[in-house]
Amino acid sequence: MTHFGFESDLHTLLRLDAPILNAPPARWQRKARDGPAAPGPATLSPMKPSNRAHGAGRTPGRTPGKSASKTQSTPSKAGGDRYIPHRSAMQMEVANFLLTKENDDSEDTPTKKEQQKTWAVNLNGFDVEEAKILRLSGKPQNAPEGYQNNLKVLYSQKATPGSSRKNGRYIPSMPDRILDAPEIRNDYYLNLIDWSSQNFLAVALDNSVYLWNYASGEIIQLLQMENPDDYVSAVSWIKEGNYLAIGTSNAEVQLWDIQQQKRLRNMTSHSSRVGSLSWNSYILSSGARTGHIHHHDVRVAEHHVATLAGHTQEGDSGDFAPIQTFTQHQGAVKAVAWCPWQSNVLATGGGTSDRHIRIWNVCSGTCLNTVDAHSQVCAILWSTNYKEFISGHGFAQNQLVVWKYPTMAKVTELKGHTARVLNLTMSPDGSMVASASADETLRLWRCFEMDPVKKKEKEKAGSAKSSIIHQGIR
Amino acid sequence: MAKQQSREQGITLRGSADIVAEFFSYGINSILYQRGIYPPETFTRAQQYGLTLLVTADPELQRYLCSVVDQLKDWLYKCSVQRLVVVISSIESNEVLERWQFDIECDKTAKDESAPRDKSQKAIQDEIRSVIRQITATVTFLPLLETSCAFDLLIYTDKDLVVPEKWEESGPQFIANSEEVRLRSFTTTIHKVNSIVAYKKDSFP
C-alpha cells in the first residue's frame, strides 16, 4: 500500500503538464498557507483511520508537540517512507485553483512569450509573427524535360574499384606446393618460417628447425633442442642467407651457419621466450615476450648493444625504435610490414578483436587507409614485384588476400588452409609466398609471379648490383 | 554595376542593395550550375569578383531570376527583406533535398540621405568572392542529387509588406533530417548576408 501510494505520488509529481484535479496541494503551498501556526496533526495515512488514531502512539517516547513539529519539518523521516498530508488540513478548492492556475497558458509571463518566440525561431528558423515567406507564383523552376544531372557520372563510384578492372595477370588460386609441417606450434606470437635469399626455407617445427631447399627439394634438419620441453619460437635469415638466427622458448638467441650446419653463437640476454627476430646487416634485433627488444651486434663478444622497452607484450620484428605510437588498433597487432617502395608507409593488421588492416604514414603519424578484413590478420607482406601486399588470415576462411595498394582493392583471395595462417614469407625473387598454417601445412603460392619481360629487365638491373649483395658480413 | 563603380566614395543604401542583389544573382547562378540543376551547356562564363562564374543563358531562367532579383533589390532597398532561400527539391517526390539559406540583416537606420558608409568596394568584393568560392567548394561534400531537381526561391520579408502581384505566400519548405553547414558571410555595412546550406542527411551512414 505504501508502495503504491509512493508510486502515485511520484506519478503526480512527474505529470506537471496536466492539471491535477482534487489533488492535495503541494506541501510548500500548504505550508505557506497554513503557516507554522497550524501544524497538522502528525498522521501517517489518511486512508486508514486506525492509523490516524495511532498516529501519536507510534512514537510514544515523544511528546505530541515535538512529534508533530518533527513531522512537519521532516515528514518523510517521521512518517516512514512517505509523506501523506492530512485531509482535514487540505483546501481542495484552493489547491485545485492554484494548481490549474499554474498550468494555465492564458496567463503568459513575458519570459514565457520570449521563450515561445525563441522556440519558434529555433524550430522554424524564423519568427512567424515577424516574417512572411514569399515566392514568385507558378511552379518551381526546373531544367527542361529529359535533362539528367550529369554530375552523377562524376561522382558515381563502382562498387569495387580496382578489383573489378581486369587485373592483367593470372594468379593461381591453388597453392603451387603443399608441404607437411607436423607439430608446427599454433601460436599467434611466434615467427616460424623464413625464406632466405639463397632459397632455403627455414621452418621451426616445435623443437627442431628444418631447412627446405626450394631448388632441389632437399630437406635438412638443422637442429633439435636438447631439452624436449623447449621449442623454437622464431627463425630469421640474415639478408645474405648464410646465417640463420633462431629464438627459443628458453630465451636464447642462437646463430647458425648453414654451410657447416653448426651453431656459431648462443646469445642470452632475454629473460623470456624470443618470439621475433630481425636483421639489419650485422645487427640482430630480437623481441621477447617481456616486451623488450634487444639489439645484438653479432660480430663482437659483447653482443648486446641496445635495449628497447616500449611494449607490454611480445614485440614483433623489432628493427626500429618507437618513434611513433599508433593507437587505433583494437587488439593485438602482429602483422607489421614496411612498404618496400615508400619507406614511410607501414601496414599493420590487427588481431581477432580488431580485424582491420591499416596503412600508416609514419612520418606524419596519420592513418592513410584502413580496410576491414573481417578476420584476424596474422601476417602481412608487401610484394616487391607489384604495388600490392598480401595478408594472411585466421577464422573463418583462413585465407590469404592479395590487396592492391593504395586502392586497397582485393585482387584475389587464396583459400586452402583449414586452420589459421600463422606466418607468411616471400621467396627471394618475390614471386612466391609461403604460408605456414596451424593446419600443419606450408603452402607455397605463386601469387606475385612477374611478367617474363619485366623479370628479365629486373634481372639485368639486379646483376649489376649483385656484387654488393654478396659482400660478406664480416 | 556601372552605377556602383562610379560611387567610389562609400556605400549608400541603394548601392548596397545593388551589390547584394547582384551577389544573389551570381550566387544563385553558381548554385544552379554547381549542383547540376540545369545542364552545364546552358551556362556561359562571366568575370565577376575576380572569378570566372557561370551564368545561365537559358532565356526562361534568366527572365525568372531577373524578376526575382529585381523585386529583391527593391525590398533590399526598403530594408524589408530578412532572408532568401534557394530550395532544391526533387521533381518526382517534391521532397526538399537542399536549402541554401541567406540571412540578410538590414541596418534599418540607413536612409537614402544618410552619409555613405565607409567600406571599400574592393573589401566587399573580396568577402563576396570568398562566399562564392565556398559555394563552389561545398559541392565536394554535398550529397549527390540523384533525381532531377527543381529549385524555388523563397524570400522572407517583413510581416507588414504588401504582397506584390504575381507573388504568393509560401511555407518555409524545410528538410526533414537535415545537416547544416554554415558558410562565410559578407557585409556592405548596411546589409549583412550570412549563408548556410542545409542538406538531407544521407540515409546510409
XYZ file of C-alpha atoms in Angstrom:
679
model
C 0.000 0.000 0.000
C 2.701 2.367 0.995
C 4.478 1.371 -2.111
C 1.549 2.219 -4.337
C 0.972 5.481 -2.570
C 4.517 6.486 -3.156
C 4.317 5.483 -6.758
C 1.194 7.515 -7.377
C 2.795 10.472 -5.617
C 5.752 10.206 -7.887
C 3.480 9.905 -10.834
C 1.625 13.067 -9.979
C 4.890 14.837 -9.421
C 6.140 13.850 -12.807
C 2.993 14.815 -14.594
C 3.220 18.523 -14.218
C 1.712 19.223 -17.569
C -1.837 18.195 -16.824
C -3.971 19.946 -14.273
C -4.387 17.736 -11.268
C -7.930 17.555 -10.149
C -8.733 17.161 -6.486
C -5.104 16.702 -5.750
C -3.743 17.673 -2.399
C -1.913 20.961 -2.555
C 1.796 20.839 -2.745
C 3.424 20.817 0.589
C 5.067 24.158 0.125
C 1.715 25.688 -0.763
C 0.035 24.270 2.213
C 2.864 25.274 4.411
C 2.758 28.793 3.123
C -0.936 28.984 3.612
C -1.249 27.386 6.975
C 1.912 28.775 8.336
C 3.667 27.310 11.295
C 0.693 28.303 13.433
C -1.377 25.397 12.231
C 0.754 22.328 12.176
C -1.304 19.430 11.030
C -1.552 16.543 13.401
C 1.092 14.033 12.750
C -0.864 11.436 10.955
C 0.560 8.778 8.850
C -2.141 7.823 6.446
C -5.453 9.426 5.844
C -6.704 6.319 4.154
C -6.502 4.248 7.287
C -8.459 5.675 10.157
C -6.855 3.250 12.501
C -3.562 4.638 11.566
C -4.686 8.128 12.337
C -5.657 7.094 15.801
C -2.316 5.558 16.368
C -0.526 8.466 14.840
C 0.903 9.787 18.026
C 1.014 6.398 19.624
C 3.510 5.245 17.146
C 6.199 7.261 18.715
C 5.274 7.028 22.312
C 8.592 8.305 23.550
C 7.983 11.700 22.096
C 5.803 14.449 23.335
C 2.890 15.076 20.996
C 4.049 18.577 20.237
C 7.542 17.552 19.442
C 6.464 14.729 17.287
C 4.066 16.978 15.426
C 6.621 19.612 14.714
C 9.092 16.999 13.683
C 6.618 15.507 11.243
C 6.043 18.936 9.867
C 9.641 19.639 9.161
C 10.833 16.273 8.008
C 7.746 14.298 7.345
C 9.361 11.676 5.241
C 11.504 10.529 8.094
C 8.879 10.611 10.766
C 6.159 9.002 8.700
C 8.164 6.173 7.296
C 8.973 6.277 3.633
C 6.431 8.825 2.502
C 4.504 11.847 3.478
C 0.755 11.791 3.406
C -0.981 15.004 4.310
C -3.993 15.215 6.469
C -7.246 15.533 4.600
C -8.834 17.906 7.010
C -5.955 20.303 6.622
C -6.466 20.458 2.894
C -8.282 23.056 0.985
C -9.074 21.179 -2.117
C -10.746 24.014 -3.970
C -7.944 26.432 -3.335
C -5.403 23.831 -4.238
C -7.232 22.977 -7.374
C -7.462 26.602 -8.293
C -3.819 27.196 -7.594
C -2.737 24.180 -9.480
C -4.847 24.803 -12.530
C -3.838 28.410 -12.490
C -0.250 27.372 -12.504
C -0.725 25.380 -15.650
C -2.916 27.860 -17.373
C -1.431 29.059 -20.594
C -3.607 32.140 -20.916
C -1.574 33.979 -18.380
C 1.755 34.031 -20.112
C 4.610 35.758 -18.494
C 6.792 37.920 -20.711
C 9.597 35.418 -20.338
C 7.317 32.680 -21.491
C 6.404 34.613 -24.598
C 10.047 35.212 -25.165
C 10.659 31.535 -24.815
C 7.930 30.662 -27.253
C 9.380 33.024 -29.706
C 12.806 31.542 -29.325
C 11.349 28.111 -29.815
C 9.611 29.248 -32.932
C 12.788 30.784 -34.244
C 14.696 27.647 -33.475
C 12.116 25.329 -34.921
C 11.016 27.281 -37.922
C 14.106 29.307 -38.446
C 12.074 32.482 -38.372
C 9.592 34.278 -36.251
C 6.134 33.534 -37.542
C 4.872 36.875 -36.385
C 7.571 38.869 -37.993
C 8.170 37.376 -41.356
C 6.273 36.466 -44.413
C 7.656 33.982 -46.843
C 7.079 34.957 -50.406
C 7.776 33.257 -53.654
C 7.046 34.075 -57.229
C 3.838 32.330 -58.247
C 3.976 29.351 -60.509
C 5.772 26.071 -60.413
C 9.308 25.839 -59.109
C 11.843 26.306 -61.830
C 13.432 23.270 -63.327
C 15.525 22.319 -66.252
C 13.845 21.226 -69.465
C 12.469 17.747 -69.512
C 14.853 14.906 -70.108
C 17.853 16.529 -68.513
C 19.811 14.220 -66.280
C 22.175 15.614 -63.733
C 25.452 14.570 -65.221
C 27.347 15.239 -62.017
C 26.248 11.746 -61.266
C 28.828 10.480 -63.698
C 31.493 12.470 -61.948
C 30.718 11.048 -58.561
C 29.404 7.593 -59.228
C 31.720 5.017 -57.876
C 31.998 1.460 -58.872
C 31.134 -0.920 -56.106
C 34.540 -2.478 -56.136
C 37.004 -0.062 -57.641
C 40.180 -1.518 -58.996
C 39.336 -5.107 -58.424
C 36.567 -5.066 -60.962
C 39.089 -3.999 -63.534
C 40.750 -6.836 -65.257
C 43.859 -7.109 -63.225
C 46.013 -8.214 -66.104
C 47.689 -11.190 -64.591
C 46.760 -14.634 -63.634
C 47.070 -15.644 -60.023
C 46.687 -19.370 -59.497
C 44.067 -19.978 -56.895
C 45.661 -23.229 -55.855
C 48.940 -23.446 -53.990
C 51.976 -24.277 -56.020
C 53.096 -26.796 -53.468
C 51.926 -28.095 -50.123
C 54.450 -29.208 -47.545
C 53.672 -31.003 -44.358
C 54.641 -29.186 -41.230
C 53.869 -31.594 -38.433
C 53.790 -30.219 -34.923
C 54.017 -26.617 -36.002
C 53.146 -24.547 -32.969
C 49.813 -22.829 -33.279
C 50.836 -19.651 -31.541
C 49.951 -16.217 -32.840
C 53.051 -14.662 -31.334
C 55.726 -16.780 -32.988
C 57.558 -16.367 -36.260
C 58.124 -19.856 -37.516
C 59.096 -19.616 -41.157
C 61.562 -17.575 -43.135
C 62.809 -17.807 -46.677
C 66.434 -16.977 -47.302
C 67.983 -15.192 -50.217
C 69.727 -18.456 -51.046
C 66.344 -20.090 -51.448
C 66.268 -22.047 -48.221
C 63.027 -22.085 -46.359
C 63.615 -22.413 -42.638
C 60.744 -23.885 -40.704
C 60.603 -24.239 -36.958
C 58.566 -27.271 -36.001
C 58.226 -27.462 -32.267
C 61.755 -28.157 -31.016
C 63.566 -28.547 -34.322
C 64.380 -26.417 -37.300
C 64.238 -27.817 -40.810
C 65.636 -26.295 -43.915
C 63.966 -26.940 -47.197
C 65.947 -26.240 -50.290
C 63.478 -24.878 -52.767
C 65.734 -25.507 -55.755
C 66.469 -29.160 -55.015
C 63.573 -30.037 -52.747
C 66.064 -31.443 -50.247
C 65.229 -31.282 -46.560
C 67.833 -30.920 -43.818
C 67.199 -30.996 -40.131
C 69.341 -28.187 -38.870
C 68.885 -28.606 -35.177
C 66.872 -30.076 -32.419
C 66.683 -28.563 -28.999
C 68.395 -30.526 -26.283
C 65.576 -30.173 -23.843
C 62.396 -31.603 -25.407
C 60.272 -29.090 -23.499
C 61.894 -26.171 -25.236
C 60.838 -25.099 -28.654
C 61.997 -22.796 -31.365
C 59.913 -19.647 -31.323
C 61.443 -17.598 -34.121
C 63.625 -18.032 -37.162
C 65.213 -15.317 -39.226
C 67.713 -15.353 -42.050
C 70.375 -12.798 -42.419
C 69.979 -10.904 -45.661
C 72.860 -12.764 -47.308
C 71.253 -16.063 -46.410
C 74.247 -17.848 -44.913
C 73.309 -17.463 -41.276
C 70.125 -18.272 -39.526
C 69.151 -16.743 -36.237
C 66.737 -18.642 -34.081
C 64.912 -17.596 -30.974
C 63.927 -20.171 -28.440
C 61.429 -20.579 -25.684
C 64.231 -20.606 -23.114
C 65.134 -17.041 -24.019
C 68.168 -17.804 -26.138
C 69.090 -16.296 -29.444
C 71.242 -18.665 -31.466
C 73.193 -18.079 -34.606
C 73.651 -20.936 -37.045
C 75.973 -21.320 -40.002
C 74.172 -23.106 -42.805
C 77.219 -24.295 -44.732
C 78.689 -26.004 -41.715
C 75.346 -26.714 -40.067
C 76.927 -25.612 -36.851
C 75.954 -23.252 -34.138
C 78.155 -20.197 -34.105
C 76.875 -18.297 -31.131
C 74.417 -18.558 -28.347
C 73.401 -15.175 -27.110
C 71.480 -14.906 -23.917
C 70.157 -11.612 -22.757
C 66.424 -12.024 -22.640
C 64.511 -13.391 -19.716
C 61.627 -14.844 -21.679
C 60.954 -16.555 -24.981
C 62.138 -14.810 -28.097
C 59.199 -14.539 -30.454
C 60.627 -12.396 -33.172
C 63.917 -11.702 -34.836
C 65.003 -9.215 -37.406
C 68.295 -8.458 -39.078
C 69.713 -5.142 -40.081
C 73.028 -6.081 -41.683
C 75.060 -7.352 -38.706
C 72.692 -6.136 -36.020
C 70.206 -8.732 -34.947
C 67.185 -7.441 -33.120
C 65.216 -9.811 -31.009
C 61.873 -9.257 -29.411
C 60.932 -11.253 -26.342
C 57.734 -11.964 -24.500
C 58.696 -9.470 -21.845
C 58.195 -6.730 -24.382
C 61.847 -5.841 -24.617
C 63.689 -5.630 -27.852
C 67.415 -6.279 -27.706
C 69.880 -5.377 -30.410
C 72.758 -7.763 -30.777
C 75.882 -6.947 -32.692
C 76.733 -10.461 -33.801
C 80.355 -9.595 -34.626
C 81.516 -8.735 -31.141
C 81.732 -10.649 -27.918
C 79.606 -8.157 -26.030
C 76.749 -8.749 -28.395
C 74.008 -6.949 -26.517
C 74.277 -3.376 -27.693
C 70.889 -1.825 -27.022
C 67.529 -2.440 -25.436
C 64.186 -1.024 -26.341
C 61.385 -1.302 -23.885
C 58.093 0.084 -25.012
C 55.856 -2.887 -25.358
C 53.809 -4.618 -22.762
C 53.647 -7.909 -24.531
C 55.588 -9.744 -27.154
C 57.214 -7.384 -29.605
C 57.427 -8.077 -33.258
C 60.148 -7.672 -35.818
C 61.950 -5.133 -33.761
C 64.102 -3.294 -36.186
C 63.033 0.186 -35.330
C 62.720 2.372 -32.316
C 59.284 3.582 -31.317
C 59.253 6.947 -32.985
C 55.542 6.938 -33.338
C 52.941 5.102 -31.386
C 49.716 4.247 -33.095
C 46.704 3.516 -31.040
C 43.915 2.862 -33.461
C 44.067 -0.886 -33.431
C 41.684 -2.531 -31.045
C 43.566 -5.716 -30.470
C 46.918 -7.369 -30.726
C 48.967 -6.269 -33.684
C 51.156 -8.966 -35.067
C 51.224 -8.325 -38.765
C 53.515 -5.407 -39.446
C 55.281 -4.684 -42.704
C 57.102 -1.751 -44.217
C 56.295 -0.783 -47.730
C 59.334 -1.579 -49.881
C 58.860 1.329 -52.281
C 57.683 4.021 -49.893
C 59.828 3.905 -46.835
C 57.426 5.872 -44.686
C 54.487 3.574 -45.252
C 53.717 0.875 -42.760
C 50.994 -1.732 -42.995
C 49.652 -3.257 -39.834
C 46.989 -5.828 -39.224
C 45.025 -6.275 -36.045
C 44.138 -9.452 -34.239
C 40.786 -11.066 -33.622
C 39.303 -8.151 -31.775
C 40.324 -5.626 -34.397
C 40.390 -7.349 -37.793
C 41.472 -4.242 -39.686
C 44.406 -3.637 -41.910
C 45.700 -0.126 -41.543
C 48.183 1.720 -43.647
C 50.180 4.383 -41.856
C 52.319 7.240 -42.876
C 54.879 7.045 -40.131
C 56.324 10.455 -40.858
C 53.122 12.260 -40.131
C 51.580 9.570 -37.958
C 48.383 9.559 -39.946
C 46.383 6.521 -40.828
C 46.335 6.630 -44.611
C 43.935 3.863 -45.194
C 42.025 1.241 -43.347
C 40.144 -1.769 -44.519
C 38.072 -4.252 -42.617
C 39.485 -7.695 -43.252
C 36.636 -9.399 -41.382
C 39.019 -11.782 -39.699
C 42.156 -11.904 -37.625
C 45.139 -10.575 -39.559
C 48.042 -12.878 -38.809
C 50.607 -11.662 -41.268
C 51.233 -9.021 -43.883
C 53.817 -8.996 -46.636
C 54.402 -6.378 -49.272
C 55.081 -7.552 -52.765
C 58.310 -6.373 -54.264
C 57.113 -7.085 -57.772
C 53.770 -5.329 -57.667
C 52.236 -2.448 -55.806
C 50.369 -4.946 -53.726
C 50.506 -6.674 -50.432
C 49.278 -9.970 -49.109
C 47.708 -10.697 -45.767
C 47.160 -13.981 -44.013
C 44.013 -14.504 -42.015
C 42.510 -16.675 -39.382
C 38.972 -17.789 -38.751
C 36.629 -18.183 -40.665
C 38.185 -18.630 -44.088
C 41.867 -18.972 -43.152
C 42.586 -17.356 -46.468
C 45.305 -15.219 -47.927
C 44.225 -11.983 -49.523
C 46.147 -10.035 -52.103
C 45.413 -6.320 -51.897
C 46.167 -3.529 -54.284
C 47.872 -0.544 -52.771
C 46.858 2.239 -52.421
C 43.329 1.491 -53.634
C 43.010 -1.307 -51.045
C 41.000 -3.306 -53.501
C 41.058 -7.047 -53.151
C 42.951 -8.584 -56.033
C 42.283 -12.143 -55.090
C 41.714 -14.490 -52.217
C 43.721 -17.639 -51.876
C 41.931 -20.325 -49.982
C 43.103 -23.738 -48.974
C 44.287 -23.649 -45.419
C 41.977 -25.338 -42.988
C 43.289 -23.548 -39.932
C 44.552 -20.052 -39.383
C 47.583 -18.754 -41.194
C 50.453 -18.245 -38.781
C 53.183 -16.664 -40.841
C 53.958 -15.568 -44.347
C 57.307 -15.332 -46.018
C 58.332 -14.418 -49.504
C 60.642 -16.186 -51.860
C 63.863 -14.342 -52.693
C 62.639 -13.430 -56.162
C 59.399 -12.107 -54.700
C 57.215 -14.290 -56.887
C 56.067 -16.781 -54.293
C 54.682 -16.579 -50.833
C 54.929 -19.392 -48.331
C 52.265 -19.547 -45.700
C 52.535 -21.579 -42.546
C 49.263 -22.551 -41.044
C 48.001 -24.161 -37.904
C 46.647 -26.965 -40.071
C 50.265 -28.244 -40.076
C 50.928 -27.468 -43.687
C 53.038 -24.986 -45.528
C 51.593 -23.807 -48.796
C 53.512 -22.051 -51.474
C 51.520 -19.640 -53.542
C 52.707 -18.292 -56.854
C 50.863 -15.037 -56.389
C 53.364 -12.371 -57.381
C 54.798 -14.015 -60.447
C 56.388 -11.388 -62.609
C 55.726 -10.776 -66.223
C 58.601 -12.576 -68.045
C 59.600 -9.440 -69.921
C 59.737 -7.337 -66.798
C 61.536 -10.108 -64.989
C 64.354 -10.094 -67.487
C 64.733 -6.343 -67.156
C 64.881 -6.620 -63.428
C 67.437 -9.375 -63.557
C 69.605 -7.257 -65.759
C 69.387 -4.380 -63.372
C 69.903 -6.717 -60.438
C 73.066 -8.368 -61.829
C 74.822 -5.048 -61.848
C 74.253 -4.692 -58.144
C 74.807 -8.300 -57.180
C 78.417 -7.757 -56.228
C 77.342 -5.530 -53.368
C 74.850 -8.058 -52.122
C 77.412 -10.818 -51.976
C 79.758 -8.943 -49.762
C 80.362 -10.860 -46.604
C 79.118 -9.758 -43.306
C 82.494 -9.636 -41.733
C 27.002 47.640 -61.969
C 28.300 50.814 -63.574
C 26.322 52.758 -61.064
C 28.122 51.117 -58.181
C 31.560 51.564 -59.510
C 31.005 55.230 -60.092
C 30.425 55.530 -56.371
C 33.903 55.067 -55.141
C 33.408 57.090 -52.025
C 31.408 54.668 -49.959
C 28.331 52.582 -49.636
C 24.899 54.106 -49.908
C 21.671 52.296 -49.257
C 20.884 51.972 -52.935
C 24.397 50.904 -53.761
C 24.300 48.322 -51.020
C 21.013 46.929 -52.312
C 22.545 46.692 -55.770
C 25.606 44.884 -54.521
C 23.618 42.385 -52.506
C 21.123 41.762 -55.309
C 23.965 41.236 -57.704
C 25.572 38.792 -55.305
C 22.344 36.822 -55.190
C 22.117 36.796 -58.947
C 25.599 35.317 -59.287
C 25.238 33.158 -56.215
C 22.025 31.525 -57.414
C 23.513 31.007 -60.860
C 26.548 29.360 -59.257
C 24.387 27.058 -57.166
C 22.314 26.054 -60.171
C 25.436 25.302 -62.136
C 27.399 23.616 -59.392
C 24.546 21.431 -58.268
C 23.686 20.437 -61.782
C 20.104 21.677 -61.589
C 20.429 22.958 -65.139
C 22.553 21.432 -67.875
C 26.065 22.882 -67.804
C 25.973 23.657 -71.516
C 23.268 26.255 -70.895
C 25.700 28.393 -68.886
C 28.130 30.991 -70.125
C 31.192 32.351 -68.435
C 31.276 35.748 -66.824
C 34.049 37.538 -64.987
C 32.940 38.848 -61.656
C 34.560 39.403 -58.258
C 37.834 38.353 -59.817
C 36.407 34.923 -60.522
C 35.097 33.232 -63.574
C 31.493 32.490 -62.820
C 28.927 30.662 -64.817
C 25.701 32.422 -65.610
C 22.701 30.882 -67.237
C 21.930 31.560 -70.857
C 18.551 29.894 -70.653
C 16.136 32.729 -71.532
C 13.314 31.439 -69.397
C 15.527 31.038 -66.374
C 17.110 34.412 -66.989
C 13.680 36.001 -67.016
C 12.696 34.284 -63.818
C 15.892 35.197 -61.991
C 15.713 38.736 -63.243
C 12.203 39.288 -61.953
C 13.040 37.810 -58.556
C 16.303 39.716 -58.198
C 14.690 42.982 -59.279
C 11.958 42.547 -56.733
C 14.550 41.565 -54.149
C 16.580 44.646 -54.893
C 13.562 46.794 -54.222
C 12.982 45.070 -50.908
C 16.642 45.294 -50.005
C 16.440 48.989 -50.648
C 13.441 49.215 -48.365
C 15.206 47.019 -45.833
C 12.175 44.805 -45.604
C 13.783 41.515 -46.568
C 15.104 39.117 -43.969
C 16.153 36.071 -45.858
C 16.487 34.494 -49.232
C 16.305 30.743 -49.589
C 17.139 28.641 -52.599
C 15.138 25.463 -52.182
C 16.173 22.486 -54.249
C 13.603 19.742 -54.360
C 13.100 16.522 -56.214
C 10.658 16.848 -59.087
C 9.257 13.362 -58.621
C 8.663 13.292 -54.885
C 8.582 17.034 -54.207
C 10.894 16.318 -51.322
C 13.194 19.155 -50.376
C 16.772 17.952 -50.693
C 18.804 21.066 -50.237
C 18.270 24.515 -48.856
C 20.651 27.378 -49.377
C 19.719 29.996 -46.891
C 20.996 33.547 -46.987
C 20.055 35.510 -43.913
C 20.004 39.192 -44.539
C 20.445 41.644 -41.715
C 19.461 45.116 -42.724
C 20.585 48.212 -40.974
C 17.236 49.963 -40.915
C 18.782 53.207 -39.818
C 20.323 53.630 -43.251
C 18.409 56.100 -45.337
C 18.933 57.482 -48.771
C 20.121 60.775 -47.474
C 22.379 59.365 -44.760
C 26.100 59.631 -45.328
C 27.721 56.846 -47.341
C 29.290 54.108 -45.230
C 32.988 53.777 -45.224
C 33.810 50.446 -46.738
C 35.654 50.000 -49.962
C 34.088 48.258 -52.902
C 37.104 46.008 -53.025
C 36.783 44.836 -49.434
C 33.168 43.881 -50.060
C 34.047 42.134 -53.281
C 36.732 40.146 -51.501
C 34.193 38.982 -48.963
C 31.678 38.102 -51.640
C 34.345 36.231 -53.545
C 35.070 34.008 -50.592
C 31.368 33.235 -50.171
C 31.037 32.292 -53.832
C 34.197 30.239 -53.615
C 32.728 28.414 -50.658
C 29.555 27.710 -52.574
C 31.703 26.105 -55.231
C 33.691 24.201 -52.660
C 30.657 22.784 -50.854
C 29.844 20.704 -53.904
C 32.556 18.320 -52.786
C 30.719 17.280 -49.662
C 27.079 17.809 -50.532
C 25.307 14.573 -51.348
C 24.760 13.944 -54.992
C 21.329 14.961 -56.228
C 20.283 11.638 -57.638
C 16.961 12.642 -59.119
C 16.182 15.531 -61.394
C 15.533 18.578 -59.298
C 13.683 21.844 -59.410
C 14.512 24.935 -57.471
C 12.477 27.659 -55.888
C 13.367 30.980 -54.348
C 11.760 31.970 -51.086
C 12.087 35.459 -49.743
C 11.333 36.159 -46.127
C 10.052 39.668 -45.766
C 8.646 41.844 -43.037
C 5.158 40.927 -41.925
C 3.574 44.174 -42.956
C 4.765 44.001 -46.514
C 2.113 44.117 -49.186
C 2.382 41.022 -51.322
C 3.019 42.206 -54.853
C 1.204 40.924 -57.849
C 2.337 37.503 -59.084
C 3.830 36.727 -55.677
C 2.338 34.424 -53.136
C 2.965 33.307 -49.608
C 4.654 30.008 -49.046
C 5.770 27.671 -46.317
C 9.381 27.527 -45.234
C 9.961 24.189 -47.008
C 12.287 22.620 -44.511
C 14.248 19.466 -44.982
C 13.375 16.620 -42.702
C 16.505 15.186 -41.113
C 18.958 17.712 -42.386
C 22.524 18.607 -41.783
C 23.732 22.191 -41.927
C 26.941 23.801 -42.908
C 27.479 27.456 -42.196
C 29.333 29.340 -44.863
C 31.069 32.660 -44.725
C 29.257 35.918 -44.531
C 29.791 39.322 -46.026
C 28.574 42.763 -45.199
C 28.191 46.021 -47.016
C 27.774 47.631 -43.585
C 24.116 48.196 -44.485
C 23.222 44.671 -45.459
C 24.877 41.686 -43.874
C 24.430 38.327 -45.542
C 25.026 35.075 -43.648
C 24.936 31.893 -45.649
C 24.008 28.395 -44.584
C 23.485 25.333 -46.659
C 21.282 22.581 -45.298
C 21.041 19.228 -46.973
C 19.281 15.971 -46.437
C 21.321 13.672 -44.329
C 22.468 10.624 -46.164
C 20.429 7.675 -45.078
C 23.487 5.493 -45.296
C 25.997 6.241 -42.586
